[in-house]
């Protein structure tokens, strides 16, 4: 069943609603597993900052809490996955978000002889999600994620990791947060069954403290990932 490179490959899809803790956990996993964290939201935000054509298009959707169309999203992620640092594996966060994206991902991986090893689904109740998003602060410099109550920085407004300035995302307004959660239920929750049917889904209780979620994730990946 494939080469040594393939047997070592770790292609991980993190599923969970906005605010479930995907970004927070992906940062730990990146360090622990030595494979890159690829966040479609971060890729879009990079394009916003650099004012690319893609960024200008994406902004109109992001500001409303809607999904950016599949075609452009898939092309952007495909380009990222083609870079050499993704050859041994990747932690995908925020992609796929639709069945069409999931199918495209299978195709992109298959071209390189890879496939998804495990899909941890970080499960968190709706009421908790809004409180998480409302208190989220992100480092402008390194992307580290904090929460004003649940995971505060040591010095208010400053990143523990790099000293960078913390900011609240433009799309973390109450209105957009609610819309993002609705969009998640309409367009992304079908992926839970999609991956469950394929035997890839592992449910993780995302309402535990960050360290417990982290331990459960690592255990699930080590048990199920092809590593
Ligand atoms: P959160 O961490 O709150 O879930 P993200 O950073 O993942 O938010 O995404 C922010 C926004 O970027 C989304 O509301 C959407 O507009 C866009 N986006 C990110 N990933 C995708 C995707 N896979 N498909 C379509 N749009 C996406
Ligand atoms: P996602 O990427 O899934 O949208 P984030 O990782 O950005 O979610 O987390 C959303 C907010 O919730 C952040 O402010 C983060 O600090 C906080 N958070 C993440 N995991 C937990 C947890 N297990 N318990 C409490 N707060 C958490
Ligand atoms: Zn930082």
XYZ file of N, CA and C and ligand atoms in Angstrom:
736
model
N 0.837 -1.194 0.000
C 0.000 0.000 0.000
C 0.868 1.238 0.000
N 1.607 1.438 -1.030
C 2.254 2.735 -1.178
C 3.644 2.822 -0.599
N 4.248 3.938 -0.905
C 5.638 4.183 -0.573
C 5.802 4.541 0.891
N 7.068 4.655 1.288
C 7.333 5.070 2.662
C 6.820 6.484 2.906
N 7.037 7.336 1.883
C 6.580 8.727 2.013
C 5.085 8.739 2.285
N 4.374 7.874 1.574
C 2.927 7.867 1.733
C 2.531 7.363 3.122
N 3.228 6.325 3.602
C 2.824 5.763 4.883
C 3.086 6.738 6.027
N 4.013 7.684 5.801
C 4.294 8.673 6.836
C 3.365 9.881 6.747
N 2.637 9.944 5.635
C 1.876 11.161 5.381
C 0.779 11.366 6.408
N 0.614 12.601 6.779
C -0.449 12.956 7.713
C -1.272 14.065 7.089
N -2.367 13.688 6.523
C -3.265 14.695 5.978
C -4.505 14.738 6.852
N -4.615 15.850 7.581
C -5.609 15.950 8.642
C -6.563 17.094 8.319
N -7.860 16.828 8.401
C -8.859 17.879 8.208
C -9.511 18.156 9.558
N -9.381 19.390 10.060
C -10.051 19.761 11.305
C -11.436 20.299 10.969
N -12.453 19.645 11.515
C -13.824 20.125 11.314
C -14.334 20.741 12.601
N -15.213 21.717 12.469
C -15.812 22.342 13.647
C -16.363 23.694 13.253
N -17.344 24.155 14.011
C -17.988 25.434 13.712
C -17.020 26.590 13.932
N -17.371 27.792 13.444
C -16.574 28.972 13.774
C -16.526 29.146 15.296
N -15.349 29.245 15.848
C -15.209 29.400 17.297
C -14.983 28.088 18.033
N -14.988 26.966 17.325
C -14.822 25.663 17.984
C -13.413 25.479 18.553
N -12.453 26.198 17.980
C -11.074 26.084 18.471
C -10.123 25.464 17.463
N -10.498 25.455 16.193
C -9.658 24.833 15.155
C -8.303 25.531 15.042
N -8.334 26.855 14.943
C -7.087 27.606 14.787
C -6.175 27.444 15.991
N -6.773 27.518 17.173
C -6.019 27.366 18.423
C -5.308 26.021 18.440
N -6.030 24.974 18.128
C -5.467 23.627 18.198
C -4.483 23.365 17.056
N -4.786 23.921 15.888
C -3.915 23.676 14.739
C -2.504 24.207 14.994
N -2.416 25.309 15.737
C -1.110 25.882 16.064
C -0.288 24.895 16.894
N -0.944 24.241 17.866
C -0.240 23.229 18.674
C 0.152 22.029 17.826
N -0.799 21.577 17.003
C -0.559 20.373 16.204
C 0.596 20.579 15.233
N 0.650 21.781 14.687
C 1.722 22.109 13.745
C 3.084 21.855 14.399
N 3.222 22.314 15.621
C 4.477 22.173 16.347
C 4.737 20.713 16.710
N 3.691 20.064 17.191
C 3.800 18.695 17.683
C 4.074 17.701 16.549
N 3.436 17.899 15.412
C 3.516 16.917 14.327
C 4.520 17.318 13.248
N 4.963 18.565 13.286
C 5.939 19.023 12.298
C 5.396 19.106 10.880
N 4.103 19.363 10.753
C 3.510 19.593 9.422
C 2.771 20.926 9.459
N 2.671 21.603 8.303
C 2.128 22.964 8.328
C 0.617 23.029 8.594
N 0.237 24.130 9.203
C -1.164 24.469 9.444
C -1.618 25.325 8.272
N -2.561 24.837 7.511
C -3.079 25.607 6.379
C -4.521 26.004 6.687
N -4.725 27.303 6.885
C -6.050 27.829 7.203
C -6.547 28.649 6.023
N -7.687 28.255 5.459
C -8.215 29.011 4.311
C -8.559 30.435 4.734
N -9.053 30.608 5.973
C -9.353 31.955 6.467
C -8.086 32.808 6.508
N -6.988 32.228 6.997
C -5.716 32.969 7.045
C -5.233 33.309 5.630
N -5.395 32.372 4.696
C -4.972 32.645 3.313
C -5.783 33.808 2.738
N -7.088 33.808 3.002
C -7.906 34.934 2.535
C -7.455 36.237 3.201
N -7.187 36.188 4.511
C -6.776 37.421 5.210
C -5.439 37.944 4.691
N -4.550 37.038 4.293
C -3.286 37.469 3.671
C -3.578 38.236 2.379
N -4.523 37.706 1.615
C -4.902 38.375 0.361
C -5.579 39.720 0.611
N -6.335 39.825 1.696
C -6.956 41.117 2.041
C -5.866 42.137 2.330
N -4.893 41.714 3.156
C -3.804 42.611 3.550
C -3.015 43.099 2.347
N -2.748 42.165 1.443
C -1.939 42.515 0.278
C -2.768 43.128 -0.842
N -4.058 43.258 -0.595
C -4.982 43.884 -1.557
C -4.892 43.270 -2.943
N -4.810 41.951 -2.995
C -4.810 41.256 -4.289
C -6.238 41.256 -4.846
N -6.372 40.869 -6.101
C -7.705 40.756 -6.714
C -8.546 39.746 -5.942
N -7.903 38.628 -5.586
C -8.602 37.598 -4.813
C -9.080 38.174 -3.481
N -8.216 38.966 -2.841
C -8.572 39.586 -1.569
C -9.779 40.501 -1.705
N -9.805 41.277 -2.787
C -10.926 42.212 -2.994
C -12.235 41.454 -3.181
N -12.156 40.364 -3.920
C -13.351 39.549 -4.134
C -13.786 38.901 -2.815
N -12.823 38.309 -2.115
C -13.130 37.570 -0.884
C -13.766 38.493 0.160
N -13.271 39.736 0.239
C -13.756 40.654 1.269
C -15.284 40.806 1.225
N -15.837 40.864 0.018
C -17.273 41.103 -0.094
C -18.067 39.959 0.549
N -17.526 38.766 0.509
C -18.185 37.619 1.149
C -17.871 37.569 2.643
N -16.615 37.762 2.963
C -16.182 37.638 4.371
C -16.888 38.663 5.260
N -17.020 39.885 4.753
C -17.674 40.938 5.538
C -19.117 40.582 5.873
N -19.726 39.738 5.046
C -21.124 39.356 5.299
C -21.222 38.012 6.022
N -20.095 37.352 6.223
C -20.127 36.046 6.876
C -20.532 34.927 5.936
N -20.495 35.208 4.625
C -20.851 34.195 3.622
C -19.591 33.467 3.166
N -19.781 32.316 2.534
C -18.631 31.601 2.001
C -18.173 32.227 0.686
N -16.892 32.298 0.496
C -16.318 32.695 -0.788
C -16.626 31.543 -1.762
N -16.949 31.831 -3.043
C -17.321 30.754 -3.967
C -16.274 29.638 -4.034
N -16.796 28.420 -4.214
C -15.943 27.226 -4.214
C -14.768 27.342 -5.185
N -15.065 27.795 -6.404
C -14.023 27.812 -7.439
C -12.759 28.542 -7.002
N -12.947 29.764 -6.490
C -11.770 30.552 -6.097
C -11.120 29.988 -4.841
N -11.945 29.481 -3.934
C -11.407 28.925 -2.688
C -10.561 27.695 -2.996
N -11.085 26.835 -3.839
C -10.376 25.594 -4.185
C -9.054 25.921 -4.887
N -9.091 26.883 -5.805
C -7.861 27.247 -6.533
C -6.802 27.773 -5.563
N -7.233 28.576 -4.602
C -6.285 29.159 -3.638
C -5.647 28.065 -2.772
N -6.464 27.140 -2.275
C -5.943 26.091 -1.395
C -5.079 25.120 -2.202
N -5.494 24.851 -3.429
C -4.723 23.937 -4.281
C -3.301 24.461 -4.471
N -3.214 25.752 -4.714
C -1.896 26.385 -4.907
C -1.055 26.241 -3.638
N -1.668 26.431 -2.489
C -0.951 26.316 -1.215
C -0.461 24.881 -0.980
N -1.317 23.912 -1.304
C -0.971 22.501 -1.059
C 0.108 21.997 -2.014
N 0.305 22.726 -3.103
C 1.318 22.304 -4.079
C 2.725 22.685 -3.621
N 2.821 23.526 -2.592
C 4.161 23.947 -2.148
C 4.854 22.808 -1.400
N 6.185 22.780 -1.463
C 6.940 21.627 -0.959
C 6.715 21.317 0.521
N 6.426 22.334 1.345
C 6.273 22.059 2.775
C 5.049 21.191 3.077
N 4.158 21.041 2.103
C 2.949 20.232 2.326
C 3.113 18.785 1.859
N 4.314 18.425 1.398
C 4.499 17.110 0.795
C 4.307 15.956 1.771
N 4.619 16.191 3.050
C 4.551 15.104 4.046
C 3.254 15.097 4.831
N 2.468 16.138 4.643
C 1.222 16.204 5.382
C 0.837 17.632 5.664
N -0.359 17.818 6.188
C -0.861 19.168 6.422
C -2.049 19.103 7.390
N -2.185 20.167 8.154
C -3.359 20.282 9.026
C -4.269 21.321 8.393
N -5.368 20.876 7.833
C -6.289 21.795 7.164
C -7.312 22.318 8.167
N -7.463 23.643 8.183
C -8.355 24.309 9.134
C -9.249 25.268 8.355
N -10.544 24.981 8.328
C -11.477 25.870 7.617
C -11.703 25.475 6.169
N -11.046 24.444 5.734
C -11.224 23.891 4.386
C -11.150 22.379 4.491
N -12.016 21.613 3.889
C -13.187 22.024 3.109
C -14.354 22.488 3.988
N -15.215 23.303 3.386
C -16.415 23.789 4.072
C -17.676 23.422 3.306
N -17.541 22.820 2.134
C -18.696 22.356 1.352
C -18.337 20.977 0.794
N -19.387 20.263 0.362
C -19.142 18.945 -0.241
C -18.284 19.095 -1.505
N -18.549 20.137 -2.292
C -17.755 20.340 -3.518
C -16.272 20.531 -3.173
N -16.011 21.260 -2.102
C -14.606 21.453 -1.681
C -14.007 20.134 -1.201
N -14.805 19.328 -0.516
C -14.303 18.036 -0.028
C -13.929 17.141 -1.207
N -14.773 17.163 -2.247
C -14.476 16.338 -3.420
C -13.220 16.839 -4.124
N -13.110 18.164 -4.219
C -11.917 18.739 -4.853
C -10.664 18.361 -4.063
N -10.759 18.386 -2.744
C -9.605 18.045 -1.910
C -9.157 16.607 -2.171
N -10.112 15.687 -2.249
C -9.754 14.294 -2.546
C -8.953 14.219 -3.844
N -9.404 14.974 -4.849
C -8.723 14.976 -6.145
C -7.309 15.542 -6.043
N -7.171 16.645 -5.313
C -5.861 17.299 -5.165
C -4.880 16.349 -4.482
N -5.334 15.670 -3.430
C -4.461 14.746 -2.700
C -4.147 13.517 -3.556
N -5.153 13.010 -4.244
C -4.969 11.792 -5.038
C -3.900 11.994 -6.114
N -3.836 13.204 -6.670
C -2.826 13.503 -7.701
C -1.414 13.225 -7.204
N -1.212 13.355 -5.886
C 0.123 13.128 -5.298
C 0.191 11.766 -4.601
N -0.840 10.955 -4.770
C -0.857 9.633 -4.135
C -1.170 9.675 -2.652
N -1.814 10.757 -2.204
C -2.158 10.887 -0.793
C -3.656 10.772 -0.586
N -4.029 10.557 0.673
C -5.433 10.723 1.031
C -5.550 11.157 2.486
N -6.753 11.593 2.849
C -6.985 12.079 4.205
C -6.818 10.928 5.184
N -6.076 11.174 6.284
C -5.845 10.139 7.280
C -6.895 10.132 8.376
N -7.312 11.325 8.795
C -8.270 11.409 9.894
C -8.935 12.793 9.878
N -10.194 12.824 10.320
C -10.941 14.083 10.372
C -11.458 14.297 11.791
N -10.674 14.941 12.656
C -11.171 15.248 13.987
C -12.250 16.334 13.896
N -13.375 16.063 14.541
C -14.486 17.018 14.540
C -14.594 17.592 15.953
N -14.242 18.861 16.095
C -14.243 19.525 17.400
C -15.661 20.042 17.663
N -16.335 19.337 18.573
C -17.761 19.584 18.776
C -17.989 20.549 19.945
N -18.743 21.620 19.657
C -19.021 22.660 20.662
C -20.458 23.137 20.469
N -21.210 23.304 21.569
C -22.605 23.749 21.473
C -22.686 25.193 20.971
N -23.786 25.491 20.265
C -23.993 26.822 19.655
C -23.780 27.981 20.624
N -24.363 27.853 21.826
C -24.311 28.978 22.787
C -22.859 29.316 23.125
N -22.046 28.284 23.163
C -20.647 28.488 23.531
C -19.892 29.206 22.396
N -20.291 28.902 21.160
C -19.565 29.454 20.003
C -19.553 30.976 20.008
N -20.733 31.570 20.262
C -20.817 33.035 20.216
C -19.930 33.681 21.270
N -19.915 33.097 22.473
C -19.061 33.653 23.540
C -17.589 33.543 23.150
N -17.251 32.458 22.476
C -15.861 32.274 22.037
C -15.481 33.336 21.012
N -16.360 33.519 19.999
C -16.024 34.463 18.924
C -15.997 35.902 19.441
N -16.914 36.200 20.370
C -17.017 37.579 20.868
C -15.750 38.001 21.610
N -15.077 37.043 22.264
C -13.899 37.412 23.054
C -12.576 37.097 22.379
N -12.638 36.766 21.083
C -11.419 36.346 20.383
C -10.526 37.540 20.028
N -9.255 37.420 20.332
C -8.242 38.401 19.933
C -7.130 37.638 19.228
N -6.605 38.221 18.157
C -5.598 37.540 17.337
C -4.355 38.426 17.232
N -3.192 37.800 17.198
C -1.955 38.571 17.058
C -1.772 38.998 15.600
N -1.561 40.283 15.396
C -1.391 40.813 14.055
C -0.102 40.286 13.426
N 0.877 39.967 14.275
C 2.187 39.589 13.763
C 2.309 38.087 13.478
N 1.921 37.248 14.464
C 2.160 35.808 14.300
C 0.880 34.984 14.217
N -0.285 35.609 14.398
C -1.545 34.885 14.249
C -1.980 34.103 15.480
N -1.220 34.173 16.590
C -1.616 33.456 17.807
C -3.012 33.931 18.237
N -3.789 32.994 18.794
C -5.188 33.281 19.123
C -5.378 33.313 20.639
N -6.077 34.332 21.121
C -6.355 34.484 22.557
C -7.852 34.668 22.765
N -8.244 34.581 24.035
C -9.622 34.913 24.403
C -9.565 35.772 25.644
N -10.368 36.834 25.658
C -10.235 37.787 26.769
C -10.533 37.157 28.125
N -11.363 36.090 28.150
C -11.651 35.415 29.417
C -11.033 34.021 29.494
N -11.134 33.257 28.411
C -10.788 31.834 28.462
C -9.306 31.564 28.217
N -8.632 32.499 27.589
C -7.223 32.277 27.247
C -6.529 33.627 27.087
N -6.512 34.421 28.188
C -6.017 35.800 28.071
C -4.491 35.857 27.928
N -4.003 36.872 27.229
C -2.555 37.060 27.157
C -2.031 37.547 28.508
N -0.726 37.378 28.735
C -0.158 37.795 30.030
C -0.253 39.310 30.195
N 0.018 40.024 29.098
C -0.093 41.490 29.117
C -1.221 41.866 28.161
N -2.205 42.646 28.654
C -3.370 42.985 27.831
C -2.940 43.600 26.499
N -3.514 43.091 25.409
C -3.273 43.687 24.099
C -1.967 43.270 23.423
N -1.164 42.424 24.120
C 0.139 42.014 23.567
C 0.232 40.494 23.482
N 0.863 40.018 22.414
C 1.012 38.584 22.196
C 2.106 38.013 23.107
N 1.795 36.889 23.800
C 2.790 36.221 24.654
C 3.969 35.703 23.834
N 3.681 35.279 22.606
C 4.686 34.603 21.784
C 5.696 35.583 21.199
N 5.179 36.707 20.674
C 6.060 37.588 19.891
C 5.955 39.047 20.287
N 5.098 39.374 21.246
C 4.965 40.780 21.653
C 4.147 41.618 20.690
N 3.631 40.978 19.627
C 2.844 41.707 18.618
C 1.541 42.256 19.198
N 0.931 43.143 18.415
C -0.327 43.774 18.838
C -1.498 42.820 18.594
N -2.412 42.732 19.566
C -3.601 41.895 19.387
C -4.739 42.739 18.806
N -5.515 42.124 17.916
C -6.658 42.845 17.325
C -7.872 41.929 17.244
N -9.042 42.545 17.112
C -10.264 41.758 16.891
C -10.569 41.789 15.408
N -10.871 40.625 14.857
C -11.101 40.535 13.422
C -12.303 41.367 12.992
N -12.191 41.965 11.797
C -13.268 42.814 11.272
C -14.563 42.014 11.131
N -14.447 40.692 10.871
C -15.671 39.901 10.690
C -16.130 39.276 12.002
N -15.572 39.695 13.122
C -16.062 39.208 14.421
C -17.054 40.197 15.051
N -17.946 40.752 14.242
C -19.056 41.545 14.787
C -20.191 40.576 15.130
N -21.062 40.931 16.080
C -22.131 40.009 16.473
C -22.964 39.526 15.281
N -23.256 40.429 14.358
C -24.082 40.088 13.206
C -23.397 39.051 12.309
N -22.149 39.296 11.989
C -21.405 38.389 11.112
C -21.156 37.054 11.803
N -20.921 37.113 13.101
C -20.704 35.859 13.840
C -21.932 34.965 13.723
N -23.101 35.551 13.913
C -24.329 34.752 13.825
C -24.494 34.179 12.434
N -24.231 35.014 11.431
C -24.376 34.562 10.050
C -23.378 33.433 9.746
N -22.153 33.550 10.231
C -21.151 32.510 9.961
C -21.586 31.174 10.556
N -22.197 31.246 11.729
C -22.645 30.000 12.364
C -23.819 29.393 11.567
N -24.734 30.245 11.077
C -25.845 29.754 10.237
C -25.307 29.099 8.965
N -24.383 29.797 8.330
C -23.791 29.290 7.082
C -23.103 27.951 7.347
N -22.454 27.858 8.485
C -21.807 26.602 8.868
C -22.850 25.484 8.934
N -23.994 25.744 9.594
C -24.998 24.685 9.716
C -25.587 24.296 8.366
N -25.755 25.287 7.488
C -26.338 24.965 6.182
C -25.339 24.253 5.272
N -24.126 24.754 5.209
C -23.222 24.304 4.138
C -22.106 23.374 4.591
N -21.734 23.451 5.861
C -20.567 22.661 6.292
C -20.950 21.418 7.087
N -22.056 21.463 7.856
C -22.382 20.271 8.655
C -22.572 18.990 7.817
N -23.017 19.076 6.546
C -23.083 17.826 5.768
C -21.737 17.088 5.698
N -20.650 17.806 5.903
C -19.336 17.153 5.849
C -19.133 16.178 7.011
N -19.847 16.420 8.115
C -19.707 15.522 9.262
C -20.130 14.112 8.849
N -21.305 14.006 8.215
C -21.779 12.690 7.774
C -20.910 12.143 6.638
N -20.516 13.046 5.755
C -19.666 12.679 4.616
C -18.414 11.931 5.104
N -17.751 12.488 6.130
C -16.531 11.862 6.621
C -16.820 10.713 7.581
N -17.966 10.767 8.265
C -18.318 9.647 9.140
C -18.519 8.391 8.301
N -19.253 8.558 7.169
C -19.505 7.419 6.270
C -18.212 6.801 5.757
N -17.196 7.624 5.620
C -15.912 7.115 5.123
C -15.025 6.578 6.237
N -15.545 6.581 7.451
C -14.784 6.036 8.574
C -13.635 6.919 9.024
N -13.664 8.206 8.662
C -12.541 9.099 8.977
C -12.812 10.007 10.174
N -14.088 10.138 10.538
C -14.456 11.124 11.560
C -14.164 10.627 12.972
N -13.571 11.508 13.779
C -13.396 11.229 15.208
C -13.926 12.440 15.973
N -14.925 12.220 16.807
C -15.504 13.337 17.555
C -14.656 13.678 18.771
N -14.410 14.970 18.941
C -13.634 15.461 20.075
C -14.515 16.433 20.850
N -14.557 16.291 22.165
C -15.343 17.207 22.995
C -14.599 18.539 23.096
N -15.097 19.537 22.351
C -14.418 20.827 22.250
C -14.763 21.785 23.368
N -15.586 21.337 24.317
C -15.944 22.223 25.435
C -15.028 22.031 26.640
N -14.079 21.168 26.514
C -13.101 20.985 27.588
C -12.079 22.131 27.530
N -11.267 22.268 28.578
C -10.193 23.262 28.513
C -9.263 22.976 27.330
N -8.625 24.024 26.846
C -7.790 23.932 25.643
C -6.795 22.765 25.724
N -6.168 22.556 26.880
C -5.143 21.504 27.015
C -5.749 20.106 26.877
N -6.996 19.931 27.366
C -7.652 18.622 27.266
C -8.024 18.332 25.808
N -8.524 19.353 25.135
C -8.879 19.184 23.722
C -7.621 18.796 22.944
N -6.546 19.470 23.286
C -5.272 19.205 22.622
C -4.831 17.753 22.815
N -4.945 17.256 24.041
C -4.538 15.873 24.334
C -5.427 14.880 23.580
N -6.735 15.143 23.555
C -7.651 14.241 22.848
C -7.368 14.227 21.348
N -7.057 15.408 20.827
C -6.750 15.498 19.393
C -5.504 14.697 19.047
N -4.474 14.868 19.846
C -3.231 14.147 19.566
C -3.452 12.645 19.633
N -4.217 12.219 20.631
C -4.497 10.783 20.765
C -5.267 10.278 19.545
N -6.250 11.054 19.094
C -7.061 10.630 17.943
C -6.198 10.545 16.683
N -5.314 11.514 16.524
C -4.465 11.537 15.328
C -3.471 10.378 15.365
N -2.908 10.119 16.541
C -1.923 9.033 16.636
C -2.594 7.680 16.443
N -3.848 7.568 16.872
C -4.541 6.281 16.732
C -5.024 6.052 15.308
N -5.396 7.136 14.636
C -6.054 6.989 13.335
C -5.237 7.462 12.150
N -4.337 8.375 12.390
C -3.551 8.910 11.283
C -2.616 7.835 10.777
N -2.258 7.928 9.519
C -1.348 6.924 8.969
C 0.065 7.385 9.216
N 0.478 7.295 10.487
C 1.812 7.822 10.812
C 2.666 6.731 11.407
P -13.624 31.165 11.670
O -12.283 30.780 12.275
O -14.330 32.183 12.482
O -14.446 29.994 11.303
P -12.288 31.585 9.137
O -11.074 32.387 9.420
O -12.131 30.130 8.957
O -13.335 31.906 10.292
O -13.026 32.165 7.869
C -13.329 33.535 7.734
C -14.111 33.760 6.444
O -13.297 33.396 5.315
C -15.369 32.934 6.284
O -16.492 33.549 6.919
C -15.529 32.882 4.759
O -16.039 34.106 4.247
C -14.082 32.783 4.301
N -13.651 31.365 4.168
C -12.694 30.729 4.892
N -12.567 29.452 4.495
C -13.465 29.259 3.494
C -13.829 28.140 2.676
N -13.242 26.946 2.828
N -14.791 28.321 1.747
C -15.385 29.513 1.572
N -15.122 30.607 2.309
C -14.156 30.485 3.265
P -11.918 28.525 15.108
O -10.581 28.560 14.403
O -12.508 27.151 15.136
O -12.862 29.552 14.592
P -10.427 29.653 17.362
O -9.285 28.727 17.548
O -10.176 30.959 16.697
O -11.664 28.887 16.638
O -11.063 29.897 18.814
C -12.151 30.803 19.016
C -11.984 31.495 20.384
O -12.206 30.539 21.431
C -10.592 32.071 20.634
O -10.747 33.274 21.342
C -9.899 31.008 21.507
O -8.951 31.597 22.380
C -11.069 30.421 22.271
N -10.926 28.977 22.563
C -10.437 28.024 21.738
N -10.498 26.800 22.315
C -11.070 26.996 23.534
C -11.413 26.104 24.641
N -11.206 24.785 24.555
N -11.983 26.666 25.721
C -12.207 28.005 25.796
N -11.908 28.878 24.807
C -11.341 28.380 23.696
Zn 2.260 37.017 18.134
